[in-house]
Amino acid sequence: MSAQTLQDVTDRHGHRFDAGRRWEASLSLGFRHDGAATRLHRVDHRGPLRVQRPFYPEGRDGTCHVYLLHPPGGLVSGDALDIQARVASGASALLTTPAANKLYRADSNEVSWSQRTRLVVEPGASLEWLPQETIAFDGSRGRQSTEIELHGDARCLGWEVLALGRPASDLPFASGYLEQSFRLARDGQPLWIERQPLDPLHRRFSGAWGQRGCSVQATLWAVGLDDGAAAVEVLREQLAGRRGRTDDVVDLSSPSMMQQPWAVTLRDGVLLLRYLGHSRHEAWTLCEAAWKLLRPMLLERTACPPRIWFT
């Protein structure tokens, strides 16, 4: 590939994209309430992105649970995923994935991958975005973007859990480049905008003022709470000693957690829970425990973990 050709497919952040080998996949979902239940009324897909049939573990008049399937199981150089979901007024949907998403090492040309998620929630509707964790292998290069558009009194609760490298196998995230961006708006008014570059060669990655060399991070958000300040206090007081998605108990008051690698804030009606540490199981446990506490306050429903989390 010539230098000119590479320039043609290099974006402003230095990510290279090879249009000739690009494998795109897209999935667009539409949910609506038909008077009796929330239905998945529209599924448009291209490439290796699918959904299983809708599940109703909370009853036919409860939340519609849908599992997003990406058969390759991860992203390699040149892949581009585009996921969109729209929840119409009065509908209630929960989206999750059957397994961790893997971001593999870039090829010798350092061609990037990309993943874009766009969620739209209309007045009187709710959406829970609860994918299983993402694992970035050493040398991975790409960018993830999440856009959430709320209308009226729409409610949304979601999370993103990211593990960098595989430290347990002595394979840390020592090279590569990731970029995460979030944008959340209500009726066109931005409430939360964030962009985070992750470069293990940059001093921010190891600096005490930045990543601190941590290999796992997570962000949970909740929007639409009647009393966000009270919810923050509930999380701060009750997160200790919760169970995770296995039968093992992760004690959130253990010495590693006593350093409190997490914090909860509230701004412009957006509750944010942040985790920065070294255990993806710990991060998941924290997020799941917070979800179980927040769901009744946000949606007036007790938590109903998707069965796929236990398989």
mmCIF file of C-alpha atoms in Angstrom, residues 50-245:
data_model
loop_
_atom_site.group_PDB
_atom_site.id
_atom_site.type_symbol
_atom_site.label_atom_id
_atom_site.label_comp_id
_atom_site.label_asym_id
_atom_site.label_seq_id
_atom_site.Cartn_x
_atom_site.Cartn_y
_atom_site.Cartn_z
ATOM 1 C CA ARG A 50 -27.621 -10.747 15.153
ATOM 2 C CA VAL A 51 -30.042 -10.996 18.048
ATOM 3 C CA GLN A 52 -31.638 -13.951 19.741
ATOM 4 C CA ARG A 53 -35.396 -13.965 20.162
ATOM 5 C CA PRO A 54 -36.718 -11.596 22.822
ATOM 6 C CA PHE A 55 -37.050 -12.937 26.373
ATOM 7 C CA TYR A 56 -39.582 -11.933 29.029
ATOM 8 C CA PRO A 57 -38.181 -13.231 32.334
ATOM 9 C CA GLU A 58 -40.132 -10.528 34.199
ATOM 10 C CA GLY A 59 -43.465 -11.504 32.671
ATOM 11 C CA ARG A 60 -45.022 -10.685 29.342
ATOM 12 C CA ASP A 61 -45.860 -7.184 30.512
ATOM 13 C CA GLY A 62 -42.322 -6.581 31.798
ATOM 14 C CA THR A 63 -39.058 -5.483 30.236
ATOM 15 C CA CYS A 64 -38.078 -7.044 26.913
ATOM 16 C CA HIS A 65 -34.623 -8.672 27.235
ATOM 17 C CA VAL A 66 -32.541 -9.033 24.062
ATOM 18 C CA TYR A 67 -29.076 -10.555 23.584
ATOM 19 C CA LEU A 68 -26.795 -9.036 20.955
ATOM 20 C CA LEU A 69 -24.739 -11.662 19.128
ATOM 21 C CA HIS A 70 -21.426 -11.075 17.346
ATOM 22 C CA PRO A 71 -20.365 -14.570 16.213
ATOM 23 C CA PRO A 72 -16.681 -13.682 15.545
ATOM 24 C CA GLY A 73 -16.417 -12.883 19.261
ATOM 25 C CA GLY A 74 -14.146 -9.877 18.813
ATOM 26 C CA LEU A 75 -12.737 -7.155 16.587
ATOM 27 C CA VAL A 76 -9.632 -7.321 14.422
ATOM 28 C CA SER A 77 -7.998 -4.769 12.146
ATOM 29 C CA GLY A 78 -10.472 -3.354 9.656
ATOM 30 C CA ASP A 79 -13.635 -4.402 11.485
ATOM 31 C CA ALA A 80 -16.365 -1.800 11.944
ATOM 32 C CA LEU A 81 -19.440 -2.424 14.098
ATOM 33 C CA ASP A 82 -22.448 -0.104 14.152
ATOM 34 C CA ILE A 83 -25.156 -0.848 16.754
ATOM 35 C CA GLN A 84 -28.327 1.217 16.994
ATOM 36 C CA ALA A 85 -31.427 0.833 19.128
ATOM 37 C CA ARG A 86 -34.562 2.954 19.420
ATOM 38 C CA VAL A 87 -37.092 2.472 22.223
ATOM 39 C CA ALA A 88 -40.463 4.042 21.450
ATOM 40 C CA SER A 89 -42.713 5.750 23.991
ATOM 41 C CA GLY A 90 -43.964 3.450 26.733
ATOM 42 C CA ALA A 91 -41.601 0.606 25.864
ATOM 43 C CA SER A 92 -38.961 -0.918 28.143
ATOM 44 C CA ALA A 93 -35.909 -2.828 26.881
ATOM 45 C CA LEU A 94 -32.762 -4.407 28.309
ATOM 46 C CA LEU A 95 -29.846 -5.186 25.984
ATOM 47 C CA THR A 96 -26.873 -7.355 26.904
ATOM 48 C CA THR A 97 -24.339 -9.707 25.299
ATOM 49 C CA PRO A 98 -23.662 -13.431 25.818
ATOM 50 C CA ALA A 99 -19.911 -13.069 26.384
ATOM 51 C CA ALA A 100 -17.036 -10.634 26.692
ATOM 52 C CA ASN A 101 -16.106 -8.618 23.616
ATOM 53 C CA LYS A 102 -12.448 -9.015 22.599
ATOM 54 C CA LEU A 103 -10.327 -6.391 20.882
ATOM 55 C CA TYR A 104 -7.461 -8.210 19.186
ATOM 56 C CA ARG A 105 -3.946 -7.049 18.353
ATOM 57 C CA ALA A 106 -3.655 -4.867 15.265
ATOM 58 C CA ASP A 107 -1.976 -6.231 12.162
ATOM 59 C CA SER A 108 1.499 -5.247 10.951
ATOM 60 C CA ASN A 109 0.075 -2.130 9.245
ATOM 61 C CA GLU A 110 -1.600 -1.072 12.517
ATOM 62 C CA VAL A 111 -5.002 -0.896 10.833
ATOM 63 C CA SER A 112 -7.664 0.061 13.376
ATOM 64 C CA TRP A 113 -11.103 -1.284 14.190
ATOM 65 C CA SER A 114 -14.129 0.795 15.228
ATOM 66 C CA GLN A 115 -17.324 0.277 17.198
ATOM 67 C CA ARG A 116 -20.187 2.786 17.337
ATOM 68 C CA THR A 117 -23.256 2.452 19.545
ATOM 69 C CA ARG A 118 -26.222 4.819 19.264
ATOM 70 C CA LEU A 119 -29.169 4.522 21.650
ATOM 71 C CA VAL A 120 -32.378 6.567 21.325
ATOM 72 C CA VAL A 121 -35.051 6.524 24.035
ATOM 73 C CA GLU A 122 -38.358 8.308 23.516
ATOM 74 C CA PRO A 123 -40.611 9.899 26.178
ATOM 75 C CA GLY A 124 -42.025 7.477 28.724
ATOM 76 C CA ALA A 125 -39.608 4.726 27.657
ATOM 77 C CA SER A 126 -36.621 3.113 29.361
ATOM 78 C CA LEU A 127 -33.489 1.354 28.179
ATOM 79 C CA GLU A 128 -30.872 -0.652 30.049
ATOM 80 C CA TRP A 129 -27.570 -1.119 28.187
ATOM 81 C CA LEU A 130 -25.660 -3.858 30.040
ATOM 82 C CA PRO A 131 -23.032 -5.499 27.791
ATOM 83 C CA GLN A 132 -20.552 -7.912 29.269
ATOM 84 C CA GLU A 133 -17.017 -6.638 29.620
ATOM 85 C CA THR A 134 -14.624 -5.722 26.822
ATOM 86 C CA ILE A 135 -11.081 -7.149 26.855
ATOM 87 C CA ALA A 136 -8.427 -5.254 24.871
ATOM 88 C CA PHE A 137 -5.409 -7.387 23.934
ATOM 89 C CA ASP A 138 -1.938 -5.893 23.850
ATOM 90 C CA GLY A 139 -1.394 -4.032 20.581
ATOM 91 C CA SER A 140 -5.077 -3.435 19.882
ATOM 92 C CA ARG A 141 -5.885 -0.205 18.047
ATOM 93 C CA GLY A 142 -9.306 1.332 17.587
ATOM 94 C CA ARG A 143 -12.048 3.519 18.926
ATOM 95 C CA GLN A 144 -15.385 3.014 20.641
ATOM 96 C CA SER A 145 -18.121 5.631 20.712
ATOM 97 C CA THR A 146 -21.388 5.555 22.630
ATOM 98 C CA GLU A 147 -24.133 8.094 21.883
ATOM 99 C CA ILE A 148 -27.304 8.243 23.972
ATOM 100 C CA GLU A 149 -30.203 10.465 22.924
ATOM 101 C CA LEU A 150 -33.064 10.848 25.421
ATOM 102 C CA HIS A 151 -36.373 12.604 24.825
ATOM 103 C CA GLY A 152 -38.755 14.009 27.391
ATOM 104 C CA ASP A 153 -38.798 11.919 30.567
ATOM 105 C CA ALA A 154 -36.961 8.940 29.034
ATOM 106 C CA ARG A 155 -34.785 6.918 31.398
ATOM 107 C CA CYS A 156 -31.547 5.074 30.769
ATOM 108 C CA LEU A 157 -29.165 2.960 32.839
ATOM 109 C CA GLY A 158 -26.027 1.406 31.419
ATOM 110 C CA TRP A 159 -22.374 0.545 31.823
ATOM 111 C CA GLU A 160 -19.121 -0.138 30.030
ATOM 112 C CA VAL A 161 -16.437 -2.344 31.620
ATOM 113 C CA LEU A 162 -13.008 -2.364 29.936
ATOM 114 C CA ALA A 163 -10.084 -4.637 30.773
ATOM 115 C CA LEU A 164 -6.687 -3.769 29.272
ATOM 116 C CA GLY A 165 -4.426 -6.696 28.476
ATOM 117 C CA ARG A 166 -4.334 -10.028 30.264
ATOM 118 C CA PRO A 167 -2.178 -9.428 33.338
ATOM 119 C CA ALA A 168 -2.959 -12.881 34.761
ATOM 120 C CA SER A 169 -1.191 -14.378 31.724
ATOM 121 C CA ASP A 170 1.647 -11.856 32.024
ATOM 122 C CA LEU A 171 0.402 -10.117 28.871
ATOM 123 C CA PRO A 172 -0.193 -6.487 29.884
ATOM 124 C CA PHE A 173 -1.505 -3.783 27.588
ATOM 125 C CA ALA A 174 1.949 -2.456 26.724
ATOM 126 C CA SER A 175 1.345 -1.172 23.188
ATOM 127 C CA GLY A 176 -1.518 -0.036 21.007
ATOM 128 C CA TYR A 177 -4.036 2.770 21.275
ATOM 129 C CA LEU A 178 -7.716 2.923 22.257
ATOM 130 C CA GLU A 179 -10.099 5.835 22.304
ATOM 131 C CA GLN A 180 -13.420 5.834 24.121
ATOM 132 C CA SER A 181 -15.998 8.575 23.753
ATOM 133 C CA PHE A 182 -19.410 9.097 25.339
ATOM 134 C CA ARG A 183 -22.111 11.598 24.516
ATOM 135 C CA LEU A 184 -25.429 11.757 26.350
ATOM 136 C CA ALA A 185 -28.083 14.363 25.606
ATOM 137 C CA ARG A 186 -31.713 15.023 26.510
ATOM 138 C CA ASP A 187 -33.878 16.821 23.956
ATOM 139 C CA GLY A 188 -30.727 17.869 22.145
ATOM 140 C CA GLN A 189 -29.123 19.372 25.254
ATOM 141 C CA PRO A 190 -25.776 17.717 26.069
ATOM 142 C CA LEU A 191 -25.581 16.394 29.640
ATOM 143 C CA TRP A 192 -22.375 14.353 29.523
ATOM 144 C CA ILE A 193 -19.602 14.471 26.927
ATOM 145 C CA GLU A 194 -16.345 12.628 27.427
ATOM 146 C CA ARG A 195 -13.398 11.464 25.378
ATOM 147 C CA GLN A 196 -10.670 9.256 26.773
ATOM 148 C CA PRO A 197 -7.475 8.225 24.941
ATOM 149 C CA LEU A 198 -5.682 5.140 26.261
ATOM 150 C CA ASP A 199 -2.053 4.993 25.202
ATOM 151 C CA PRO A 200 0.256 2.834 27.360
ATOM 152 C CA LEU A 201 3.282 4.821 26.132
ATOM 153 C CA HIS A 202 1.857 8.143 27.291
ATOM 154 C CA ARG A 203 2.748 9.395 30.774
ATOM 155 C CA ARG A 204 -0.953 9.755 31.562
ATOM 156 C CA PHE A 205 -1.270 5.959 31.472
ATOM 157 C CA SER A 206 1.034 5.401 34.435
ATOM 158 C CA GLY A 207 0.743 8.814 36.121
ATOM 159 C CA ALA A 208 -0.970 9.149 39.484
ATOM 160 C CA TRP A 209 -3.075 11.930 37.919
ATOM 161 C CA GLY A 210 -4.288 9.620 35.132
ATOM 162 C CA GLN A 211 -4.702 5.881 34.626
ATOM 163 C CA ARG A 212 -2.203 5.032 37.424
ATOM 164 C CA GLY A 213 -1.212 1.917 35.502
ATOM 165 C CA CYS A 214 -4.589 0.311 36.237
ATOM 166 C CA SER A 215 -5.685 -2.424 33.865
ATOM 167 C CA VAL A 216 -9.466 -2.269 34.434
ATOM 168 C CA GLN A 217 -11.924 0.593 34.329
ATOM 169 C CA ALA A 218 -15.696 0.846 34.346
ATOM 170 C CA THR A 219 -18.326 3.540 34.007
ATOM 171 C CA LEU A 220 -21.984 3.145 35.003
ATOM 172 C CA TRP A 221 -24.573 5.816 34.290
ATOM 173 C CA ALA A 222 -28.176 6.360 35.333
ATOM 174 C CA VAL A 223 -30.377 9.146 33.970
ATOM 175 C CA GLY A 224 -33.945 9.933 34.970
ATOM 176 C CA LEU A 225 -33.795 9.351 38.729
ATOM 177 C CA ASP A 226 -36.397 11.262 40.740
ATOM 178 C CA ASP A 227 -33.870 11.925 43.502
ATOM 179 C CA GLY A 228 -30.343 11.544 42.199
ATOM 180 C CA ALA A 229 -28.703 12.836 45.378
ATOM 181 C CA ALA A 230 -30.464 10.179 47.462
ATOM 182 C CA ALA A 231 -29.388 7.510 44.978
ATOM 183 C CA VAL A 232 -25.762 8.602 45.317
ATOM 184 C CA GLU A 233 -25.976 8.228 49.100
ATOM 185 C CA VAL A 234 -27.567 4.790 48.787
ATOM 186 C CA LEU A 235 -24.729 3.581 46.560
ATOM 187 C CA ARG A 236 -22.052 4.961 48.861
ATOM 188 C CA GLU A 237 -23.613 3.320 51.902
ATOM 189 C CA GLN A 238 -24.702 -0.058 50.554
ATOM 190 C CA LEU A 239 -22.175 -1.282 47.976
ATOM 191 C CA ALA A 240 -20.105 -3.326 50.433
ATOM 192 C CA GLY A 241 -20.447 -7.114 50.562
ATOM 193 C CA ARG A 242 -22.521 -7.610 47.423
ATOM 194 C CA ARG A 243 -22.471 -10.768 45.294
ATOM 195 C CA GLY A 244 -21.279 -10.870 41.726
ATOM 196 C CA ARG A 245 -22.476 -12.965 38.780
#
